[in-house]
Amino acid sequence: MMEQNRLTPARQIIVIVDDNVTNLNVARNILREHYDTYALTSGTILFNLLEKITPDLILLDIEMPGVTGYETIKKLKSDKRLSGIPVIFVTSRYDEKSELEGLSLGAIDYITKPFPPALLLRRIKNHLLIATQEKELKSFNINLVHNVNQKAKQVIQMQFAILNVVAELVEFRDRKTGGHIARTQQYLDILVKKMLKDGIYLEELSSWDLTFLIPSAQLHDVGKITISDTILNKPSKLTPEEFEIMKTHVARGVAAIERIEHETHEDSFLYHAKRFAGYHHEKWDGTGYPNGLAGEDIPLQGRLMAIADVYDALISSRPYKEEMPLDVAKSIILNGKGKHFDPMLIDVFCDVADDFEEVATVSRNQGDSFIFKWS
């Protein structure tokens, strides 16, 4: 039974387990002024008590009838809820083999009987102090990890917010491409999920931080902010000279992203954005711009965005053209296999073309209220 009422929650609880009542009384008399104590005569009674309380320390005899001290500590350490309770063997066994076995089973100390009261108190005090410090350190680490995670989450949210604002500025400038950014994000999300499922370019995809991949796609046309309204929003087809100026939005977009990288010393967040912006007008056969890259020399982000960007241009209306029927747009994309587009990615597109059409249909029905939705 418990030796005394707990007058203050600050008092720590020690359970003494020994089949010898005399030994129990000795230990209890030593500890009663300093701790709340439970004196028990068997391991079986101990586990019944542990259903109700969790002590700060257990003093455990080894030689007991029925369940021995060794068996008791094995059961304690196998229970996740109880395994962290410190156990000190207090026993008449004083041979080295017994002490080594006790410590190997998880005891934090081994005290032989008879013992000076001051020694027992000092050992208990030291171990309780260590246990308390370990708990405080664990709690500190948990809180630290939580705070770091919260801060990282806030930073990521801020970065996403900046992306959204910049993307809205681009779309506001380029009034004839309403919803383009949201739709291309959705197309990319569809393609990447299918690629991951089928193991297409899996080694490269696995090396990416996918947290930033789709949001970064919003900046693929960021360079358009620098193009004059007379060209950007011209109500008719561009002249060859004007088209050459329009093409500079790629290099200007990359330059803008690199400036952000330089000013913020941030690379991982803008890693994908720079590649989306810099390579989405390259073509598989090398006839694209601005660098005329071909095949897998074009970063995968650019090859992905090329499909999403062209598909969306085809199904969207412009001042100089009507929106294209979805089946015709699909056919044009498929016919670009090995010419404009990566053949492996076109095979992926073929499998998810219905999903592309669903996005396009929803966008047409919702108009300007269409937004990108994570699936």
PDB file of N, CA, C and O in Angstrom, residues 19 25 45 63 66 73 110 125 149 238 241 265 281 283 288 292 296 312 315 333 341 358 368:
ATOM      1  N   ASP A  19       9.846  -9.666  -1.919  1.00  0.00           N
ATOM      2  CA  ASP A  19       8.979 -10.625  -1.203  1.00  0.00           C
ATOM      3  C   ASP A  19       9.291 -10.659   0.288  1.00  0.00           C
ATOM      4  O   ASP A  19       8.502 -11.203   1.073  1.00  0.00           O
ATOM      5  N   ASN A  25      10.192  -2.930   4.624  1.00  0.00           N
ATOM      6  CA  ASN A  25      10.087  -1.936   5.694  1.00  0.00           C
ATOM      7  C   ASN A  25      11.341  -1.078   5.787  1.00  0.00           C
ATOM      8  O   ASN A  25      11.274   0.136   6.018  1.00  0.00           O
ATOM      9  N   ILE A  45       1.789  -8.237  -8.466  1.00  0.00           N
ATOM     10  CA  ILE A  45       1.119  -7.075  -7.856  1.00  0.00           C
ATOM     11  C   ILE A  45       1.615  -5.785  -8.494  1.00  0.00           C
ATOM     12  O   ILE A  45       0.853  -4.830  -8.693  1.00  0.00           O
ATOM     13  N   GLU A  63      15.536 -12.262  -6.442  1.00  0.00           N
ATOM     14  CA  GLU A  63      15.080 -13.582  -6.002  1.00  0.00           C
ATOM     15  C   GLU A  63      13.725 -13.470  -5.318  1.00  0.00           C
ATOM     16  O   GLU A  63      13.619 -13.151  -4.141  1.00  0.00           O
ATOM     17  N   GLY A  66       7.714 -17.278  -7.755  1.00  0.00           N
ATOM     18  CA  GLY A  66       6.819 -16.977  -8.869  1.00  0.00           C
ATOM     19  C   GLY A  66       7.563 -16.240  -9.960  1.00  0.00           C
ATOM     20  O   GLY A  66       8.426 -16.795 -10.646  1.00  0.00           O
ATOM     21  N   ILE A  73      11.599  -7.446 -15.075  1.00  0.00           N
ATOM     22  CA  ILE A  73      12.161  -6.354 -15.876  1.00  0.00           C
ATOM     23  C   ILE A  73      12.043  -6.650 -17.368  1.00  0.00           C
ATOM     24  O   ILE A  73      11.834  -5.737 -18.177  1.00  0.00           O
ATOM     25  N   TYR A 110      22.587  -1.290  -9.849  1.00  0.00           N
ATOM     26  CA  TYR A 110      22.558  -2.590  -9.157  1.00  0.00           C
ATOM     27  C   TYR A 110      23.132  -2.356  -7.767  1.00  0.00           C
ATOM     28  O   TYR A 110      24.316  -2.044  -7.620  1.00  0.00           O
ATOM     29  N   LYS A 125      18.509   9.538  -5.844  1.00  0.00           N
ATOM     30  CA  LYS A 125      18.455  10.956  -6.195  1.00  0.00           C
ATOM     31  C   LYS A 125      19.164  11.225  -7.513  1.00  0.00           C
ATOM     32  O   LYS A 125      18.660  11.956  -8.377  1.00  0.00           O
ATOM     33  N   ASN A 149       9.513  22.866 -37.505  1.00  0.00           N
ATOM     34  CA  ASN A 149       8.572  22.459 -38.541  1.00  0.00           C
ATOM     35  C   ASN A 149       7.541  23.539 -38.812  1.00  0.00           C
ATOM     36  O   ASN A 149       7.167  23.787 -39.965  1.00  0.00           O
ATOM     37  N   LEU A 238       1.026  38.242 -84.058  1.00  0.00           N
ATOM     38  CA  LEU A 238       2.258  39.025 -83.993  1.00  0.00           C
ATOM     39  C   LEU A 238       3.012  38.959 -85.319  1.00  0.00           C
ATOM     40  O   LEU A 238       2.999  37.941 -86.013  1.00  0.00           O
ATOM     41  N   GLU A 241       8.848  40.239 -86.311  1.00  0.00           N
ATOM     42  CA  GLU A 241       9.666  41.073 -85.430  1.00  0.00           C
ATOM     43  C   GLU A 241       9.099  41.077 -84.008  1.00  0.00           C
ATOM     44  O   GLU A 241       9.847  41.008 -83.018  1.00  0.00           O
ATOM     45  N   HIS A 265      19.439  34.025 -51.530  1.00  0.00           N
ATOM     46  CA  HIS A 265      20.288  32.853 -51.312  1.00  0.00           C
ATOM     47  C   HIS A 265      19.436  31.579 -51.243  1.00  0.00           C
ATOM     48  O   HIS A 265      19.742  30.654 -50.502  1.00  0.00           O
ATOM     49  N   HIS A 281       9.854  26.234 -74.085  1.00  0.00           N
ATOM     50  CA  HIS A 281       9.681  26.452 -75.527  1.00  0.00           C
ATOM     51  C   HIS A 281      10.724  25.707 -76.362  1.00  0.00           C
ATOM     52  O   HIS A 281      10.783  25.886 -77.581  1.00  0.00           O
ATOM     53  N   LYS A 283      12.127  22.261 -78.155  1.00  0.00           N
ATOM     54  CA  LYS A 283      11.438  21.145 -78.792  1.00  0.00           C
ATOM     55  C   LYS A 283      12.356  19.927 -78.862  1.00  0.00           C
ATOM     56  O   LYS A 283      13.576  20.060 -79.014  1.00  0.00           O
ATOM     57  N   GLY A 288      13.263  24.301 -81.233  1.00  0.00           N
ATOM     58  CA  GLY A 288      12.641  25.274 -80.338  1.00  0.00           C
ATOM     59  C   GLY A 288      13.573  26.405 -79.975  1.00  0.00           C
ATOM     60  O   GLY A 288      14.661  26.567 -80.545  1.00  0.00           O
ATOM     61  N   GLY A 292      17.697  26.050 -78.714  1.00  0.00           N
ATOM     62  CA  GLY A 292      17.703  24.996 -79.714  1.00  0.00           C
ATOM     63  C   GLY A 292      18.171  23.662 -79.180  1.00  0.00           C
ATOM     64  O   GLY A 292      18.786  22.870 -79.906  1.00  0.00           O
ATOM     65  N   GLU A 296      16.987  14.728 -74.564  1.00  0.00           N
ATOM     66  CA  GLU A 296      17.108  14.819 -73.109  1.00  0.00           C
ATOM     67  C   GLU A 296      18.081  15.894 -72.661  1.00  0.00           C
ATOM     68  O   GLU A 296      18.303  16.054 -71.452  1.00  0.00           O
ATOM     69  N   ASP A 312      -2.689  23.759 -73.675  1.00  0.00           N
ATOM     70  CA  ASP A 312      -3.565  24.821 -73.195  1.00  0.00           C
ATOM     71  C   ASP A 312      -3.718  25.932 -74.228  1.00  0.00           C
ATOM     72  O   ASP A 312      -4.785  26.516 -74.361  1.00  0.00           O
ATOM     73  N   ILE A 315      -6.379  24.725 -76.810  1.00  0.00           N
ATOM     74  CA  ILE A 315      -7.786  24.663 -76.405  1.00  0.00           C
ATOM     75  C   ILE A 315      -8.329  26.021 -75.935  1.00  0.00           C
ATOM     76  O   ILE A 315      -9.493  26.128 -75.566  1.00  0.00           O
ATOM     77  N   ILE A 333      -1.227  17.181 -80.248  1.00  0.00           N
ATOM     78  CA  ILE A 333      -0.193  16.818 -79.259  1.00  0.00           C
ATOM     79  C   ILE A 333       0.392  15.442 -79.585  1.00  0.00           C
ATOM     80  O   ILE A 333       1.615  15.252 -79.588  1.00  0.00           O
ATOM     81  N   PHE A 341       7.671  17.019 -78.957  1.00  0.00           N
ATOM     82  CA  PHE A 341       7.572  16.509 -77.591  1.00  0.00           C
ATOM     83  C   PHE A 341       8.354  15.211 -77.381  1.00  0.00           C
ATOM     84  O   PHE A 341       8.550  14.421 -78.309  1.00  0.00           O
ATOM     85  N   GLU A 358     -10.949  16.787 -69.124  1.00  0.00           N
ATOM     86  CA  GLU A 358     -11.833  17.118 -68.003  1.00  0.00           C
ATOM     87  C   GLU A 358     -11.454  18.468 -67.399  1.00  0.00           C
ATOM     88  O   GLU A 358     -12.326  19.290 -67.087  1.00  0.00           O
ATOM     89  N   ASP A 368     -13.357  32.527 -65.328  1.00  0.00           N
ATOM     90  CA  ASP A 368     -12.295  33.149 -64.533  1.00  0.00           C
ATOM     91  C   ASP A 368     -12.213  32.619 -63.111  1.00  0.00           C
ATOM     92  O   ASP A 368     -11.233  32.869 -62.412  1.00  0.00           O
TER      93      ASP A 368
END
